[in-house]
């Protein structure tokens, strides 16, 4: 039963990714702000960069979050059955965090810079 505590820990990142991804896909948060949403300087240049960043990020977060959910649940079940050591479960959360930043933020920033100039004007 102790292992299920790790499951709840490992579910936080995937659940946030899926829920936030759905919100981002549906246009939330609606306006540029510094307290909710994908808030990098490039994404906050104007409303167009804001919408672009959130739509782009949602395309990454929803499927990646679902994959992370499956991995977290499966790893917990395998650890409970003794297939692998329960000590690996915290490493899964760490790997999720690393992938969360590297696989989501870097490509989104690259896409923003390809689509917009440094002033936030769309490239033609």
JSON list of N, CA, C and O in Angstrom, two decimals, residues 17-49:
[
{"chain": "A", "resi": 17, "resn": "UNK", "atom": "N", "xyz": [-0.34, 18.30, -16.82]},
{"chain": "A", "resi": 17, "resn": "UNK", "atom": "CA", "xyz": [-0.10, 18.44, -18.25]},
{"chain": "A", "resi": 17, "resn": "UNK", "atom": "C", "xyz": [-1.39, 18.23, -19.06]},
{"chain": "A", "resi": 17, "resn": "UNK", "atom": "O", "xyz": [-1.68, 18.99, -19.98]},
{"chain": "A", "resi": 18, "resn": "UNK", "atom": "N", "xyz": [-2.15, 17.20, -18.72]},
{"chain": "A", "resi": 18, "resn": "UNK", "atom": "CA", "xyz": [-3.37, 16.91, -19.48]},
{"chain": "A", "resi": 18, "resn": "UNK", "atom": "C", "xyz": [-4.41, 18.00, -19.26]},
{"chain": "A", "resi": 18, "resn": "UNK", "atom": "O", "xyz": [-4.98, 18.53, -20.21]},
{"chain": "A", "resi": 19, "resn": "UNK", "atom": "N", "xyz": [-4.66, 18.34, -17.99]},
{"chain": "A", "resi": 19, "resn": "UNK", "atom": "CA", "xyz": [-5.69, 19.35, -17.69]},
{"chain": "A", "resi": 19, "resn": "UNK", "atom": "C", "xyz": [-5.30, 20.72, -18.27]},
{"chain": "A", "resi": 19, "resn": "UNK", "atom": "O", "xyz": [-6.10, 21.38, -18.92]},
{"chain": "A", "resi": 20, "resn": "UNK", "atom": "N", "xyz": [-4.06, 21.13, -18.03]},
{"chain": "A", "resi": 20, "resn": "UNK", "atom": "CA", "xyz": [-3.61, 22.42, -18.56]},
{"chain": "A", "resi": 20, "resn": "UNK", "atom": "C", "xyz": [-3.59, 22.39, -20.09]},
{"chain": "A", "resi": 20, "resn": "UNK", "atom": "O", "xyz": [-3.96, 23.39, -20.74]},
{"chain": "A", "resi": 21, "resn": "UNK", "atom": "N", "xyz": [-3.19, 21.28, -20.69]},
{"chain": "A", "resi": 21, "resn": "UNK", "atom": "CA", "xyz": [-3.18, 21.16, -22.14]},
{"chain": "A", "resi": 21, "resn": "UNK", "atom": "C", "xyz": [-4.57, 21.34, -22.73]},
{"chain": "A", "resi": 21, "resn": "UNK", "atom": "O", "xyz": [-4.74, 22.01, -23.75]},
{"chain": "A", "resi": 22, "resn": "UNK", "atom": "N", "xyz": [-5.57, 20.76, -22.08]},
{"chain": "A", "resi": 22, "resn": "UNK", "atom": "CA", "xyz": [-6.94, 20.92, -22.55]},
{"chain": "A", "resi": 22, "resn": "UNK", "atom": "C", "xyz": [-7.37, 22.38, -22.40]},
{"chain": "A", "resi": 22, "resn": "UNK", "atom": "O", "xyz": [-8.00, 22.94, -23.31]},
{"chain": "A", "resi": 23, "resn": "UNK", "atom": "N", "xyz": [-7.03, 22.99, -21.28]},
{"chain": "A", "resi": 23, "resn": "UNK", "atom": "CA", "xyz": [-7.37, 24.42, -21.09]},
{"chain": "A", "resi": 23, "resn": "UNK", "atom": "C", "xyz": [-6.67, 25.28, -22.13]},
{"chain": "A", "resi": 23, "resn": "UNK", "atom": "O", "xyz": [-7.30, 26.16, -22.72]},
{"chain": "A", "resi": 24, "resn": "UNK", "atom": "N", "xyz": [-5.39, 25.02, -22.38]},
{"chain": "A", "resi": 24, "resn": "UNK", "atom": "CA", "xyz": [-4.64, 25.80, -23.36]},
{"chain": "A", "resi": 24, "resn": "UNK", "atom": "C", "xyz": [-5.23, 25.63, -24.76]},
{"chain": "A", "resi": 24, "resn": "UNK", "atom": "O", "xyz": [-5.34, 26.58, -25.52]},
{"chain": "A", "resi": 25, "resn": "UNK", "atom": "N", "xyz": [-5.61, 24.40, -25.10]},
{"chain": "A", "resi": 25, "resn": "UNK", "atom": "CA", "xyz": [-6.19, 24.14, -26.42]},
{"chain": "A", "resi": 25, "resn": "UNK", "atom": "C", "xyz": [-7.50, 24.91, -26.61]},
{"chain": "A", "resi": 25, "resn": "UNK", "atom": "O", "xyz": [-7.83, 25.35, -27.69]},
{"chain": "A", "resi": 26, "resn": "UNK", "atom": "N", "xyz": [-8.23, 25.07, -25.51]},
{"chain": "A", "resi": 26, "resn": "UNK", "atom": "CA", "xyz": [-9.52, 25.76, -25.57]},
{"chain": "A", "resi": 26, "resn": "UNK", "atom": "C", "xyz": [-9.41, 27.26, -25.35]},
{"chain": "A", "resi": 26, "resn": "UNK", "atom": "O", "xyz": [-10.42, 27.93, -25.15]},
{"chain": "A", "resi": 27, "resn": "UNK", "atom": "N", "xyz": [-8.19, 27.78, -25.36]},
{"chain": "A", "resi": 27, "resn": "UNK", "atom": "CA", "xyz": [-8.01, 29.23, -25.30]},
{"chain": "A", "resi": 27, "resn": "UNK", "atom": "C", "xyz": [-7.93, 29.83, -23.92]},
{"chain": "A", "resi": 27, "resn": "UNK", "atom": "O", "xyz": [-8.14, 31.03, -23.76]},
{"chain": "A", "resi": 28, "resn": "UNK", "atom": "N", "xyz": [-7.63, 29.05, -22.92]},
{"chain": "A", "resi": 28, "resn": "UNK", "atom": "CA", "xyz": [-7.47, 29.58, -21.56]},
{"chain": "A", "resi": 28, "resn": "UNK", "atom": "C", "xyz": [-6.00, 29.55, -21.19]},
{"chain": "A", "resi": 28, "resn": "UNK", "atom": "O", "xyz": [-5.32, 28.59, -21.53]},
{"chain": "A", "resi": 29, "resn": "UNK", "atom": "N", "xyz": [-5.50, 30.48, -20.48]},
{"chain": "A", "resi": 29, "resn": "UNK", "atom": "CA", "xyz": [-6.09, 31.78, -20.13]},
{"chain": "A", "resi": 29, "resn": "UNK", "atom": "C", "xyz": [-6.19, 32.67, -21.37]},
{"chain": "A", "resi": 29, "resn": "UNK", "atom": "O", "xyz": [-5.34, 32.64, -22.25]},
{"chain": "A", "resi": 30, "resn": "UNK", "atom": "N", "xyz": [-7.22, 33.45, -21.40]},
{"chain": "A", "resi": 30, "resn": "UNK", "atom": "CA", "xyz": [-7.58, 34.21, -22.60]},
{"chain": "A", "resi": 30, "resn": "UNK", "atom": "C", "xyz": [-6.64, 35.37, -22.92]},
{"chain": "A", "resi": 30, "resn": "UNK", "atom": "O", "xyz": [-6.37, 35.66, -24.07]},
{"chain": "A", "resi": 31, "resn": "UNK", "atom": "N", "xyz": [-6.15, 36.05, -21.91]},
{"chain": "A", "resi": 31, "resn": "UNK", "atom": "CA", "xyz": [-5.32, 37.24, -22.13]},
{"chain": "A", "resi": 31, "resn": "UNK", "atom": "C", "xyz": [-3.93, 37.07, -21.55]},
{"chain": "A", "resi": 31, "resn": "UNK", "atom": "O", "xyz": [-3.74, 36.35, -20.58]},
{"chain": "A", "resi": 32, "resn": "UNK", "atom": "N", "xyz": [-2.99, 37.79, -22.13]},
{"chain": "A", "resi": 32, "resn": "UNK", "atom": "CA", "xyz": [-1.61, 37.78, -21.65]},
{"chain": "A", "resi": 32, "resn": "UNK", "atom": "C", "xyz": [-1.59, 38.25, -20.20]},
{"chain": "A", "resi": 32, "resn": "UNK", "atom": "O", "xyz": [-2.20, 39.26, -19.87]},
{"chain": "A", "resi": 33, "resn": "UNK", "atom": "N", "xyz": [-0.91, 37.47, -19.36]},
{"chain": "A", "resi": 33, "resn": "UNK", "atom": "CA", "xyz": [-0.78, 37.83, -17.95]},
{"chain": "A", "resi": 33, "resn": "UNK", "atom": "C", "xyz": [0.49, 37.19, -17.40]},
{"chain": "A", "resi": 33, "resn": "UNK", "atom": "O", "xyz": [1.09, 36.36, -18.06]},
{"chain": "A", "resi": 34, "resn": "UNK", "atom": "N", "xyz": [0.86, 37.58, -16.21]},
{"chain": "A", "resi": 34, "resn": "UNK", "atom": "CA", "xyz": [2.07, 37.05, -15.59]},
{"chain": "A", "resi": 34, "resn": "UNK", "atom": "C", "xyz": [1.78, 36.14, -14.42]},
{"chain": "A", "resi": 34, "resn": "UNK", "atom": "O", "xyz": [2.65, 35.87, -13.61]},
{"chain": "A", "resi": 35, "resn": "UNK", "atom": "N", "xyz": [0.54, 35.62, -14.28]},
{"chain": "A", "resi": 35, "resn": "UNK", "atom": "CA", "xyz": [0.26, 34.74, -13.15]},
{"chain": "A", "resi": 35, "resn": "UNK", "atom": "C", "xyz": [-0.36, 33.41, -13.55]},
{"chain": "A", "resi": 35, "resn": "UNK", "atom": "O", "xyz": [-0.40, 32.50, -12.74]},
{"chain": "A", "resi": 36, "resn": "UNK", "atom": "N", "xyz": [-0.80, 33.24, -14.78]},
{"chain": "A", "resi": 36, "resn": "UNK", "atom": "CA", "xyz": [-1.37, 31.95, -15.20]},
{"chain": "A", "resi": 36, "resn": "UNK", "atom": "C", "xyz": [-1.05, 31.70, -16.65]},
{"chain": "A", "resi": 36, "resn": "UNK", "atom": "O", "xyz": [-1.14, 32.60, -17.48]},
{"chain": "A", "resi": 37, "resn": "UNK", "atom": "N", "xyz": [-0.66, 30.47, -16.96]},
{"chain": "A", "resi": 37, "resn": "UNK", "atom": "CA", "xyz": [-0.39, 30.09, -18.34]},
{"chain": "A", "resi": 37, "resn": "UNK", "atom": "C", "xyz": [1.10, 29.93, -18.61]},
{"chain": "A", "resi": 37, "resn": "UNK", "atom": "O", "xyz": [1.92, 29.90, -17.69]},
{"chain": "A", "resi": 38, "resn": "UNK", "atom": "N", "xyz": [1.43, 29.82, -19.88]},
{"chain": "A", "resi": 38, "resn": "UNK", "atom": "CA", "xyz": [2.82, 29.68, -20.33]},
{"chain": "A", "resi": 38, "resn": "UNK", "atom": "C", "xyz": [3.41, 31.08, -20.39]},
{"chain": "A", "resi": 38, "resn": "UNK", "atom": "O", "xyz": [3.14, 31.84, -21.32]},
{"chain": "A", "resi": 39, "resn": "UNK", "atom": "N", "xyz": [4.22, 31.42, -19.39]},
{"chain": "A", "resi": 39, "resn": "UNK", "atom": "CA", "xyz": [4.64, 32.81, -19.20]},
{"chain": "A", "resi": 39, "resn": "UNK", "atom": "C", "xyz": [6.14, 33.00, -19.43]},
{"chain": "A", "resi": 39, "resn": "UNK", "atom": "O", "xyz": [6.89, 33.21, -18.50]},
{"chain": "A", "resi": 40, "resn": "UNK", "atom": "N", "xyz": [6.55, 32.93, -20.66]},
{"chain": "A", "resi": 40, "resn": "UNK", "atom": "CA", "xyz": [7.93, 33.28, -20.97]},
{"chain": "A", "resi": 40, "resn": "UNK", "atom": "C", "xyz": [7.91, 34.66, -21.63]},
{"chain": "A", "resi": 40, "resn": "UNK", "atom": "O", "xyz": [6.86, 35.08, -22.14]},
{"chain": "A", "resi": 41, "resn": "UNK", "atom": "N", "xyz": [9.02, 35.36, -21.63]},
{"chain": "A", "resi": 41, "resn": "UNK", "atom": "CA", "xyz": [9.02, 36.69, -22.26]},
{"chain": "A", "resi": 41, "resn": "UNK", "atom": "C", "xyz": [8.55, 36.67, -23.71]},
{"chain": "A", "resi": 41, "resn": "UNK", "atom": "O", "xyz": [7.81, 37.56, -24.13]},
{"chain": "A", "resi": 42, "resn": "UNK", "atom": "N", "xyz": [8.92, 35.66, -24.46]},
{"chain": "A", "resi": 42, "resn": "UNK", "atom": "CA", "xyz": [8.50, 35.60, -25.86]},
{"chain": "A", "resi": 42, "resn": "UNK", "atom": "C", "xyz": [7.00, 35.34, -25.98]},
{"chain": "A", "resi": 42, "resn": "UNK", "atom": "O", "xyz": [6.33, 35.94, -26.82]},
{"chain": "A", "resi": 43, "resn": "UNK", "atom": "N", "xyz": [6.47, 34.46, -25.16]},
{"chain": "A", "resi": 43, "resn": "UNK", "atom": "CA", "xyz": [5.04, 34.16, -25.21]},
{"chain": "A", "resi": 43, "resn": "UNK", "atom": "C", "xyz": [4.20, 35.35, -24.77]},
{"chain": "A", "resi": 43, "resn": "UNK", "atom": "O", "xyz": [3.05, 35.50, -25.20]},
{"chain": "A", "resi": 44, "resn": "UNK", "atom": "N", "xyz": [4.75, 36.20, -23.93]},
{"chain": "A", "resi": 44, "resn": "UNK", "atom": "CA", "xyz": [4.00, 37.35, -23.40]},
{"chain": "A", "resi": 44, "resn": "UNK", "atom": "C", "xyz": [4.19, 38.64, -24.20]},
{"chain": "A", "resi": 44, "resn": "UNK", "atom": "O", "xyz": [3.76, 39.70, -23.76]},
{"chain": "A", "resi": 45, "resn": "UNK", "atom": "N", "xyz": [4.80, 38.55, -25.37]},
{"chain": "A", "resi": 45, "resn": "UNK", "atom": "CA", "xyz": [5.03, 39.76, -26.19]},
{"chain": "A", "resi": 45, "resn": "UNK", "atom": "C", "xyz": [3.71, 40.43, -26.58]},
{"chain": "A", "resi": 45, "resn": "UNK", "atom": "O", "xyz": [3.59, 41.65, -26.53]},
{"chain": "A", "resi": 46, "resn": "UNK", "atom": "N", "xyz": [2.74, 39.63, -27.00]},
{"chain": "A", "resi": 46, "resn": "UNK", "atom": "CA", "xyz": [1.44, 40.17, -27.40]},
{"chain": "A", "resi": 46, "resn": "UNK", "atom": "C", "xyz": [0.41, 39.04, -27.40]},
{"chain": "A", "resi": 46, "resn": "UNK", "atom": "O", "xyz": [0.75, 37.88, -27.13]},
{"chain": "A", "resi": 47, "resn": "UNK", "atom": "N", "xyz": [-0.81, 39.37, -27.74]},
{"chain": "A", "resi": 47, "resn": "UNK", "atom": "CA", "xyz": [-1.88, 38.37, -27.73]},
{"chain": "A", "resi": 47, "resn": "UNK", "atom": "C", "xyz": [-1.65, 37.26, -28.75]},
{"chain": "A", "resi": 47, "resn": "UNK", "atom": "O", "xyz": [-1.93, 36.10, -28.49]},
{"chain": "A", "resi": 48, "resn": "UNK", "atom": "N", "xyz": [-1.08, 37.59, -29.89]},
{"chain": "A", "resi": 48, "resn": "UNK", "atom": "CA", "xyz": [-0.85, 36.58, -30.93]},
{"chain": "A", "resi": 48, "resn": "UNK", "atom": "C", "xyz": [0.21, 35.55, -30.50]},
{"chain": "A", "resi": 48, "resn": "UNK", "atom": "O", "xyz": [0.03, 34.36, -30.70]},
{"chain": "A", "resi": 49, "resn": "UNK", "atom": "N", "xyz": [1.30, 36.02, -29.89]},
{"chain": "A", "resi": 49, "resn": "UNK", "atom": "CA", "xyz": [2.32, 35.08, -29.42]},
{"chain": "A", "resi": 49, "resn": "UNK", "atom": "C", "xyz": [1.78, 34.25, -28.26]},
{"chain": "A", "resi": 49, "resn": "UNK", "atom": "O", "xyz": [2.10, 33.07, -28.12]}
]
